[in-house]
Coordinates of C-alpha atoms in Angstrom, one line a residue:
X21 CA 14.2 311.7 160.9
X22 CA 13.8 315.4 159.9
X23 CA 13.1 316.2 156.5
X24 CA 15.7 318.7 155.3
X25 CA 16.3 318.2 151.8
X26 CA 12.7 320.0 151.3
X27 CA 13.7 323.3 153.0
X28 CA 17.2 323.3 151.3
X29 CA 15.9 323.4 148.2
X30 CA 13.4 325.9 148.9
X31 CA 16.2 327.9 150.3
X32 CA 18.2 328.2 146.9
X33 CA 15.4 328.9 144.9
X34 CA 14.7 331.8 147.1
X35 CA 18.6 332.4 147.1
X36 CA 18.3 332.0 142.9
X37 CA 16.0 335.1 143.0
X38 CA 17.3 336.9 145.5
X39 CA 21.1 336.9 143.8
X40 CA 19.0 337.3 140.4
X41 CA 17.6 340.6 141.0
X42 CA 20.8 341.9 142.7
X43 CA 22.6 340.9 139.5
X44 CA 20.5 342.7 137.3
X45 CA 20.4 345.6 139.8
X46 CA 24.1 346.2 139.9
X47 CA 25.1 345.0 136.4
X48 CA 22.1 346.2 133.8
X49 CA 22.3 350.0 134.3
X50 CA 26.0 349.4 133.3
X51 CA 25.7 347.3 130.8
X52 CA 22.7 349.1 128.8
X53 CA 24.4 352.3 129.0
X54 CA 27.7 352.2 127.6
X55 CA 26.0 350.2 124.1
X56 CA 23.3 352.5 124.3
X57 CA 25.8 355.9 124.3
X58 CA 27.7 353.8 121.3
X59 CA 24.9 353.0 119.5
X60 CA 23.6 357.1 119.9
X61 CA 26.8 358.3 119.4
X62 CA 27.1 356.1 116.0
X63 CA 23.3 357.2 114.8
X64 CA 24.6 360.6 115.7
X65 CA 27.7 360.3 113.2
X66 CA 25.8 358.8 110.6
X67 CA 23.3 361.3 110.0
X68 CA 25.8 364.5 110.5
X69 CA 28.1 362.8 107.7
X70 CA 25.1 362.8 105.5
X71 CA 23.9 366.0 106.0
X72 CA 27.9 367.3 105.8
X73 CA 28.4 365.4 102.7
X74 CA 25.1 365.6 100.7
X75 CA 23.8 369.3 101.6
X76 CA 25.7 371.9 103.6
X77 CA 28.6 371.9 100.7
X78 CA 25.9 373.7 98.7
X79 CA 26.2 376.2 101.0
X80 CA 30.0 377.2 100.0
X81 CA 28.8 376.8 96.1
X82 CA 25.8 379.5 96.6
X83 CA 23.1 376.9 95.6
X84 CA 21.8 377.2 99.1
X85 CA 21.1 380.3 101.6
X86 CA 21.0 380.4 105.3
X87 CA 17.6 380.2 105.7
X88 CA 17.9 376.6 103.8
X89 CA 20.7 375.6 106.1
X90 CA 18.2 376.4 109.0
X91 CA 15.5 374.8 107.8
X92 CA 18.1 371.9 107.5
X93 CA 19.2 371.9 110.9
X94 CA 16.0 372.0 112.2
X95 CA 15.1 368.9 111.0
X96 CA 17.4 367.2 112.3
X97 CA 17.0 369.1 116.0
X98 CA 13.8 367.1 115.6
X99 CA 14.5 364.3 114.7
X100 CA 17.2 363.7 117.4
X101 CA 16.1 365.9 119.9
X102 CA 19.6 367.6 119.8
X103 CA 21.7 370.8 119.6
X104 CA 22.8 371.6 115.9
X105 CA 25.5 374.2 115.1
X106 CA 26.9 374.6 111.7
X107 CA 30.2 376.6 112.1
X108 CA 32.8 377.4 109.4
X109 CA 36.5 376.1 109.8
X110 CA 37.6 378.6 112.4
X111 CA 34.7 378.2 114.7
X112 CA 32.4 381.2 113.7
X113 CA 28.5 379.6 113.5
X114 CA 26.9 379.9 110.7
X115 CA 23.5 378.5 111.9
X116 CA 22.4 376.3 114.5
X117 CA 19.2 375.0 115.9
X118 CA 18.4 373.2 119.3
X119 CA 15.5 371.2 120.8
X120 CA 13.9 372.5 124.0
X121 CA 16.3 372.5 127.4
X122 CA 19.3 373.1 125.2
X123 CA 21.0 376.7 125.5
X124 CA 21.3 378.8 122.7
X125 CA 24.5 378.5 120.3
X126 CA 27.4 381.0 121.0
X127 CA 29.0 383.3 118.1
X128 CA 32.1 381.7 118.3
X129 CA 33.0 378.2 119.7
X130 CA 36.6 379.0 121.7
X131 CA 39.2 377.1 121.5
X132 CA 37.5 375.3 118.6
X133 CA 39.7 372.4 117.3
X134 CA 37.6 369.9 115.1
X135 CA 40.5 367.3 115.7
X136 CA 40.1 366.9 119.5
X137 CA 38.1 363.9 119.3
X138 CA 40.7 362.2 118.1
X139 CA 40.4 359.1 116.2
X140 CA 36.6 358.7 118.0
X141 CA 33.6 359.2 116.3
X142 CA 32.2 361.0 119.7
X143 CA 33.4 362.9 122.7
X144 CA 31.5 363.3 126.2
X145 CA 31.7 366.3 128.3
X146 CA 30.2 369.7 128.6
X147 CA 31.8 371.0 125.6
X148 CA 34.1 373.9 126.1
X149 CA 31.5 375.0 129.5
X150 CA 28.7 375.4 127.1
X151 CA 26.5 372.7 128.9
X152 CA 25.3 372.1 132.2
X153 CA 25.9 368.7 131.7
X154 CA 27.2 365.9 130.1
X155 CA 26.8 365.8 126.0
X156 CA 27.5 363.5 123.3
X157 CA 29.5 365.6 120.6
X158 CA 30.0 364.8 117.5
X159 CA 31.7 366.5 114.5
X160 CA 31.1 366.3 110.7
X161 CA 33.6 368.1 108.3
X162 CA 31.8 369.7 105.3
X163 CA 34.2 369.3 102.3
X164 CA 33.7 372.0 99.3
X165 CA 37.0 372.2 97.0
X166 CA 39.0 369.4 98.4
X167 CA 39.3 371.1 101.6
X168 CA 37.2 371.5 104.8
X169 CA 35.1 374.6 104.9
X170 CA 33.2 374.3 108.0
X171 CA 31.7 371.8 110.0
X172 CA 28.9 370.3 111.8
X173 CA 28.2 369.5 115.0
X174 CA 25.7 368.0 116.6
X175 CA 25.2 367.4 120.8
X176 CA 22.6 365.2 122.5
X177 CA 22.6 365.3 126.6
X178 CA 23.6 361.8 128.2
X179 CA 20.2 362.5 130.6
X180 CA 18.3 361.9 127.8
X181 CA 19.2 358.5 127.1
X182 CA 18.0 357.5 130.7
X183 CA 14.2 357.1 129.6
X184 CA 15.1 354.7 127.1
X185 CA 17.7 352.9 129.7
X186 CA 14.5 353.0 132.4
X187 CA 12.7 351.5 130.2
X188 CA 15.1 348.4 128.8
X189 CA 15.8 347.7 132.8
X190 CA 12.5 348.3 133.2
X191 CA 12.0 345.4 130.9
X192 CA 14.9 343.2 132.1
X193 CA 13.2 343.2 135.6
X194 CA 9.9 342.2 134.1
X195 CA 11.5 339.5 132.1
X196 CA 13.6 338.0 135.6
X197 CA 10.3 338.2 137.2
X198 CA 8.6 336.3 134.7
X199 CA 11.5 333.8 134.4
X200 CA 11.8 333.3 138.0
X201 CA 7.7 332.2 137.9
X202 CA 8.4 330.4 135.9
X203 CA 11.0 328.5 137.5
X204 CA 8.8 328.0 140.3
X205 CA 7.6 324.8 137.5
X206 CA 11.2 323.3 138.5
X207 CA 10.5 323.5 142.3
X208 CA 6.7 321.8 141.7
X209 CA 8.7 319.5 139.4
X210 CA 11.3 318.4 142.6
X211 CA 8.4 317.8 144.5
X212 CA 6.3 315.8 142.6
X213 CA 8.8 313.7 140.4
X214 CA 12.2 313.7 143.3
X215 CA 11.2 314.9 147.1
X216 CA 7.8 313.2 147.2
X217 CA 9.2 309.5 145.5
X218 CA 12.2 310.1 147.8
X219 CA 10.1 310.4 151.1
X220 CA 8.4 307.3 150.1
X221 CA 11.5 305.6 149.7
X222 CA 13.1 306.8 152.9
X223 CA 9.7 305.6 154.6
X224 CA 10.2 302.2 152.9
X225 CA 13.9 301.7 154.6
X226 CA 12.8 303.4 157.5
X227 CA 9.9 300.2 157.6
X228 CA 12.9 297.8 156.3
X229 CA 15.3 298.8 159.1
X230 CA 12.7 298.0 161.8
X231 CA 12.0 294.6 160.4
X232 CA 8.6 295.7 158.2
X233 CA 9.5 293.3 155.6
X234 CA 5.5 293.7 154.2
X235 CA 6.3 297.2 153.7
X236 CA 5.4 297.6 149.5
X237 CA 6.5 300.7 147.6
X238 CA 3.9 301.4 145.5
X239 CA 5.5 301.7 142.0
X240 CA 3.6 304.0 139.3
X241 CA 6.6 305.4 137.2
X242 CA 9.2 303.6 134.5
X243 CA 11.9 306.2 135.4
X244 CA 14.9 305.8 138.0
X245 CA 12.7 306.3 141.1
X246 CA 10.2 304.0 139.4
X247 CA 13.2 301.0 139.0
X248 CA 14.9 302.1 142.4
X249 CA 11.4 301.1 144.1
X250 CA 11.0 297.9 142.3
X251 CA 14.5 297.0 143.3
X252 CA 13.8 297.8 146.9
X253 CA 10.1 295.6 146.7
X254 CA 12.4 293.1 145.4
X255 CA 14.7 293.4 147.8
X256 CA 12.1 293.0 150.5
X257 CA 10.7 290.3 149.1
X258 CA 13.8 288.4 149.3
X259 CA 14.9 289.5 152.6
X260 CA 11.9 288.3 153.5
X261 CA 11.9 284.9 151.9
X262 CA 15.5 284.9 152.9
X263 CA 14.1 285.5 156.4
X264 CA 11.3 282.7 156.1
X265 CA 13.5 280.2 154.8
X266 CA 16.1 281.1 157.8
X267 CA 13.5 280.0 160.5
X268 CA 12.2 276.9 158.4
X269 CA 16.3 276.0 157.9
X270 CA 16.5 276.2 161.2
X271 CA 13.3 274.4 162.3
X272 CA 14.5 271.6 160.0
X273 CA 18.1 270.8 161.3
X274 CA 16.8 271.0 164.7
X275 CA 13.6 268.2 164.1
X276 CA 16.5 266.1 162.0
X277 CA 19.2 266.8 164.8
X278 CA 16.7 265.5 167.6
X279 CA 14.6 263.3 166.2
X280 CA 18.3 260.6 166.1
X281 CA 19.4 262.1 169.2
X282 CA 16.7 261.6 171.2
X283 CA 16.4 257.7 170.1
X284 CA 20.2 257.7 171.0
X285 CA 19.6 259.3 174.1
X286 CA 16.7 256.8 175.4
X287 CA 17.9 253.9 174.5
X288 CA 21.8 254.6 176.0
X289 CA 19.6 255.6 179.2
X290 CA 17.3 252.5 179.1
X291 CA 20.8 250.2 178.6
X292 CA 22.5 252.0 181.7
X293 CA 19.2 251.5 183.8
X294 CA 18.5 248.0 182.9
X295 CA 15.1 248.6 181.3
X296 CA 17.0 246.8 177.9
X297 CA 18.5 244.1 179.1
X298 CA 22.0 242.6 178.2
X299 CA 21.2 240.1 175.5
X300 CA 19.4 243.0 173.4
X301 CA 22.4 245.1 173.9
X302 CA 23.6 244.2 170.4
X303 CA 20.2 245.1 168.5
X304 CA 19.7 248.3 170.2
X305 CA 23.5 249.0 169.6
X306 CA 23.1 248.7 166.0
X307 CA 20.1 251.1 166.0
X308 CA 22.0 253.5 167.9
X309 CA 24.8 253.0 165.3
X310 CA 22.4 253.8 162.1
X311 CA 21.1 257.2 164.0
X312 CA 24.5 258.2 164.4
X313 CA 24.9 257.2 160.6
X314 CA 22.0 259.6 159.9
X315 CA 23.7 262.4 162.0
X316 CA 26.8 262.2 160.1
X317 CA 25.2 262.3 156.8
X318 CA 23.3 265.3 158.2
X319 CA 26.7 267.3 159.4
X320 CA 28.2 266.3 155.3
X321 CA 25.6 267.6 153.4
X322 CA 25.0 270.5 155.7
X323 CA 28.9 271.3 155.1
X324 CA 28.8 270.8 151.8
X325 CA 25.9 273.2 151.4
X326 CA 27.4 275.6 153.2
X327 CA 30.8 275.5 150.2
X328 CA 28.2 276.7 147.9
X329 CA 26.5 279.5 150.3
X330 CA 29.7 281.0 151.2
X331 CA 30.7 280.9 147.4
X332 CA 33.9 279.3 148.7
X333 CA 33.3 276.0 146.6
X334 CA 36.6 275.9 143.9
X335 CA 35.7 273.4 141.2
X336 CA 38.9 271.8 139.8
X337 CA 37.6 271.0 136.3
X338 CA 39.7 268.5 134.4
X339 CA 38.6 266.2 131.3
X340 CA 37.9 262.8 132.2
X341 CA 35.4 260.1 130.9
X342 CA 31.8 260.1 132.2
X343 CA 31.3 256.4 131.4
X344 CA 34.2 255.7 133.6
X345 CA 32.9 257.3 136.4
X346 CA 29.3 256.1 135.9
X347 CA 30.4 252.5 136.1
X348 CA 32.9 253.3 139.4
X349 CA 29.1 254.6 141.5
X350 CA 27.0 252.0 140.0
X351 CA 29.3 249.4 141.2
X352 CA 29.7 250.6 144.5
X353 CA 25.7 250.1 145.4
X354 CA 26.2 246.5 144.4
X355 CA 25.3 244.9 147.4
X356 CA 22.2 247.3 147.7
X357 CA 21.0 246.8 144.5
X358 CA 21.7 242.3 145.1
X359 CA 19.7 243.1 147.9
X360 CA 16.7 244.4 146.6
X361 CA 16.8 243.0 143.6
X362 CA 17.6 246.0 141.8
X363 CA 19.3 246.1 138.1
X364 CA 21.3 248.9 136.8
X365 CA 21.1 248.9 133.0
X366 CA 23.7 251.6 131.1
X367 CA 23.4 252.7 127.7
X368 CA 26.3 254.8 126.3
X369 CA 26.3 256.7 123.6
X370 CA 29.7 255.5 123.1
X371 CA 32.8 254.1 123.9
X372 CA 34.3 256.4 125.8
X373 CA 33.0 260.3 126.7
X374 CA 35.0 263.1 128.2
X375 CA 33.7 266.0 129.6
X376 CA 35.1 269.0 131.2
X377 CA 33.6 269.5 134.9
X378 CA 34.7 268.5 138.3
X379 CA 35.3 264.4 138.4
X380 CA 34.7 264.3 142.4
X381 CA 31.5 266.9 142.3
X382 CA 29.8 264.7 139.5
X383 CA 30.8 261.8 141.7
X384 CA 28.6 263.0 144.4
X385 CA 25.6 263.9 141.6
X386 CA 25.4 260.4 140.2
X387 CA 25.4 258.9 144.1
X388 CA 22.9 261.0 145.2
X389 CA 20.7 260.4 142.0
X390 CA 21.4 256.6 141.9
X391 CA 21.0 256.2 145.5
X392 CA 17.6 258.3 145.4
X393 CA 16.2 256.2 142.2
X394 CA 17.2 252.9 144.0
X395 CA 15.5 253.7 147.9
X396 CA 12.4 254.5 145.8
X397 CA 12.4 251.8 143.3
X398 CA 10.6 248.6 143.9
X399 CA 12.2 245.1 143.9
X400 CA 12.7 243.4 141.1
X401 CA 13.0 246.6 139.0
X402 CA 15.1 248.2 136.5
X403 CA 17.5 251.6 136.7
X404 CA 18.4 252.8 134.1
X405 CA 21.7 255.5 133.5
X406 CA 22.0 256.8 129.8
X407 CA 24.5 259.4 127.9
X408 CA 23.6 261.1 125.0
X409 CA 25.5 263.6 122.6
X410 CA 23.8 266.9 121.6
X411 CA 25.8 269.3 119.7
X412 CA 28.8 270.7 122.4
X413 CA 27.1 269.0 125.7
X414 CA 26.9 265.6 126.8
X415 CA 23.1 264.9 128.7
X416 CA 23.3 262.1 131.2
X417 CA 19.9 260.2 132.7
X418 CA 19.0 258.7 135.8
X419 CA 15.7 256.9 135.5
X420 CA 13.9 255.1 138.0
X421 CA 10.9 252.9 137.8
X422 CA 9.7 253.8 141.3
X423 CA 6.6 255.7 142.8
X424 CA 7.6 258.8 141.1
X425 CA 6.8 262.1 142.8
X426 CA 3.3 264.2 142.9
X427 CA 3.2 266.8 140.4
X428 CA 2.6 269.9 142.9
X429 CA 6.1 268.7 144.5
X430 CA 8.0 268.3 141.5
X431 CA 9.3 272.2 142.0
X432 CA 9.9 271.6 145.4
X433 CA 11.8 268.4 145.6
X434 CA 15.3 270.8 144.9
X435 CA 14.4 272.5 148.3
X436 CA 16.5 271.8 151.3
X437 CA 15.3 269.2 153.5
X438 CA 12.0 268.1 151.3
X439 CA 10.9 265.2 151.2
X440 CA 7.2 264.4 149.7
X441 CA 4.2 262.3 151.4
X442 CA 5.4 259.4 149.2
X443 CA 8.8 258.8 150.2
X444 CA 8.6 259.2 153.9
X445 CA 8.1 255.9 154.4
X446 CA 11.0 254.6 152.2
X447 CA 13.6 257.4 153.2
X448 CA 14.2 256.4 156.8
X449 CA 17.8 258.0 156.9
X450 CA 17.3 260.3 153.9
X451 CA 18.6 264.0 155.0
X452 CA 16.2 265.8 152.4
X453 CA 19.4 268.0 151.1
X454 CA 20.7 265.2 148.3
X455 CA 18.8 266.8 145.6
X456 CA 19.5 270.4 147.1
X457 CA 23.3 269.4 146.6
X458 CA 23.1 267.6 142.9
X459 CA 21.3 271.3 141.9
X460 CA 24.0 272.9 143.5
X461 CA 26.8 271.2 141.9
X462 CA 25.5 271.4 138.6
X463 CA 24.6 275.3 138.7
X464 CA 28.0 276.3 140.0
X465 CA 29.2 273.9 136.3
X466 CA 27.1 276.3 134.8
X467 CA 24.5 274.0 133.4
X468 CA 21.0 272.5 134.0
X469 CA 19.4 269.8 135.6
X470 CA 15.4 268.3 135.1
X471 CA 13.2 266.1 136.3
X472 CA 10.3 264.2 134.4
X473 CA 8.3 262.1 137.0
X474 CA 5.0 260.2 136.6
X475 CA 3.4 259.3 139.7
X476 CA 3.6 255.6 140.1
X477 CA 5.0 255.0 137.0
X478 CA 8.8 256.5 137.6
X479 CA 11.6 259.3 137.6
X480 CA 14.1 260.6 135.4
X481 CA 16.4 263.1 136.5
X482 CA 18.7 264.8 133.1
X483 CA 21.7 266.7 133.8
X484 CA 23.7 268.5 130.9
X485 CA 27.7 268.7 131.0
X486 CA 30.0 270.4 128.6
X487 CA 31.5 268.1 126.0
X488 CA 35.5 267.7 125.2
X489 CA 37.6 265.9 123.1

């Protein structure tokens, strides 16, 4: 598989910087230099207004001469690096002073008309011709006597805000440059904490879709890559266990499918052939009979498995009472149980006990754990069914008095088609899926089931049920 996501994202970070600078390219010189003519212009204002208000009116009272006004102006040439002409109300200059590359002042400003700013605080042009270029003009009225008496005016060239622009776009490259660097962190950050996890990941299914079940992500983070790989070694895991347990399934139903059918099959053939002869017919028949017993009960329980693996069991839950129905099984493995001398003892807890579950599924619990206890019980023993109340639930027990089951197999016996060393030799048409199914049934109730077993002493299977009135 080619590995594009890598590239991709490479691509738009070099996309990022690329549209970056051309954004600040087109767009800063534009928007530094209109604030930065506003801002000048205002500074501009501000300090004529002063001067017009605080000083030059001295000049129209006598308190000042021409040579102070100059000395005024000059200042402020300096200080803004501007042209400053002081001219009375019809435009004759009084006095005027001008940094270096401006021209000097004219007699008499033409056309002079201190209104035609407007309502602005500033006007750009070449004022009236007498600049080469572009100025920012603005005018001051000096007020002596409750009337305007001259006014002062002060220009600046547009040029020479361009060093100061230069230098703020000069310092918004600088800063892009340094933020995109710095963004480089978020590309070293994809690799190591996204792309890298990621292309272990993709190996892992890659490994998982050829049948590498062993394949193990290794997991070293507690964030979402971290979880997503633990989900996936989890997922292997059971795939593979689901995998194993496929193949021993299978293994299974096929020994227990041909172990009866191949009995079936040799002695039907040694009938036909004459090898059994006529008057042993009826024996033979009978053991051909019990292996087809044994494949029946094989095909049940293997269909009623298959309810609960294709989640297609309903459970028609009604109240009914558990002592009822514990009576109806025991009595139905009479003749066993008069056979082998076997004694089924109840204890109720009392009279009568309803609980809410599934009357036929419980049914098929109790057979399966009464018929278990009795094939493993000895002769001349004792079973023994009790119900106890605890709280909301009603706990019923199957106990047994019969060889009891190893402790290493005691997590195993719920297995499908286990059976332990011990009851081999008792269990001659056992399936191995009764206890398989009682676990089933219970679970889909939504309660528990346990076993307590002491080799050679006994079993007790408990199974929990929900309690109603």
């Amino acid at each position: 598989m080619r590995s594009t996501l890598y590239p991709k994202f490479i691509l738009v970070y070099l996309v990022f910087g690329f549209l970056s600078i051309f954004t600040v390219a087109t767009l800063t010189d534009n928007l530094i230099r209109s604030p930065l003519e506003t801002q000048t212009a205002s500074d501009m204002y501000r300090e004529a207004t002063l001067v017009a208000n605080d000083y030059l009116p001295r000049y129209f009272s006598g308190d000042i001469t021409s040579g102070d006004i100059r000395l005024q102006l000059s200042g402020i040439e300096t200080q803004l690096n501007a042209a400053v002409w002081f001219v009375d109300k019809d435009g004759q200059i009084i006095s005027s002073a001008q940094s270096e590359g401006y021209p000097i002042a004219p007699s008499q400003v033409k056309d002079f008309d201190p209104a035609e700013s407007g309502s602005a605080k500033s006007q750009t042009g070449d004022y009236h011709g007498y600049f080469d270029e572009e100025v920012i003009t603005v005018t001051a009225p000096v007020v002596y006597g409750y009337s305007p008496k001259g006014y002062l005016i002060i220009h600046k060239y547009v040029s020479d805000l361009n060093s100061l622009r230069d230098i703020m776009i000069h310092a918004a490259f600088i800063t892009l440059v340094i933020v995109y660097a710095l963004s480089f962190i978020i590309l070293l950050a994809f690799h190591f904490f996204v792309y890298r996890p990621l292309h272990i990941i993709t190996e892992a299914a890659t490994q998982y879709a050829t049948g590498n079940l062993d394949y193990e992500i290794p997991v070293k983070t507690e964030d979402e890559m971290g979880y997503l790989s633990a989900s996936l070694n989890y997922m292997s895991s059971q795939l593979k266990d689901m995998e194993d347990y496929q193949k021993k399934f299978v293994a299974n139903v096929s020994h227990d499918f041909r172990s009866p059918l191949t009995s079936i099959k040799g002695y039907v053939e040694a009938m036909a052939d004459g090898t059994i002869p006529p008057e042993l017919h009826e024996k033979y028949l009978n053991i051909i009979l019990f292996e087809t017993e044994r494949l029946t009960d094989l095909t049940h329980d293997l269909l009623t498995l298959n309810e609960f693996d294709t989640k297609n069991l309903l459970l028609n839950k009604k109240a009914f009472d558990i002592h009822e129905v514990i009576k109806q099984v025991a009595a139905s493995f009479e003749g066993v149980c008069t056979q082998k001398k076997i004694s089924i003892e109840l204890i109720f807890a009392t009279k009568r006990l309803h609980v809410m579950a599934d009357q036929r599924k419980i049914e098929q619990v109790l057979y399966n754990l009464l018929d278990n206890a009795i094939k493993f019980s000895d002769t001349n023993s004792i079973i023994t069914i009790e119900t106890t109340e605890r709280g909301e639930k009603v706990y019923t027990s199957v106990k047994d008095n019969g060889i009891g089951i190893p402790r290493n197999a005691l997590n195993k016996i719920w297995e499908r088609f286990y059976k332990t060393d011990l009851s081999r030799g008792k269990d001659k048409k056992g399936t191995g899926l009764g206890l398989s199914i009682v676990k089933e049934i219970i679970q889909a109730h939504g309660e528990n089931i346990n076993v307590v077993s002491t080799e050679g002493v006994g079993t007790e299977f408990i199974f929990s049920l929900p309690k109603t009135s």
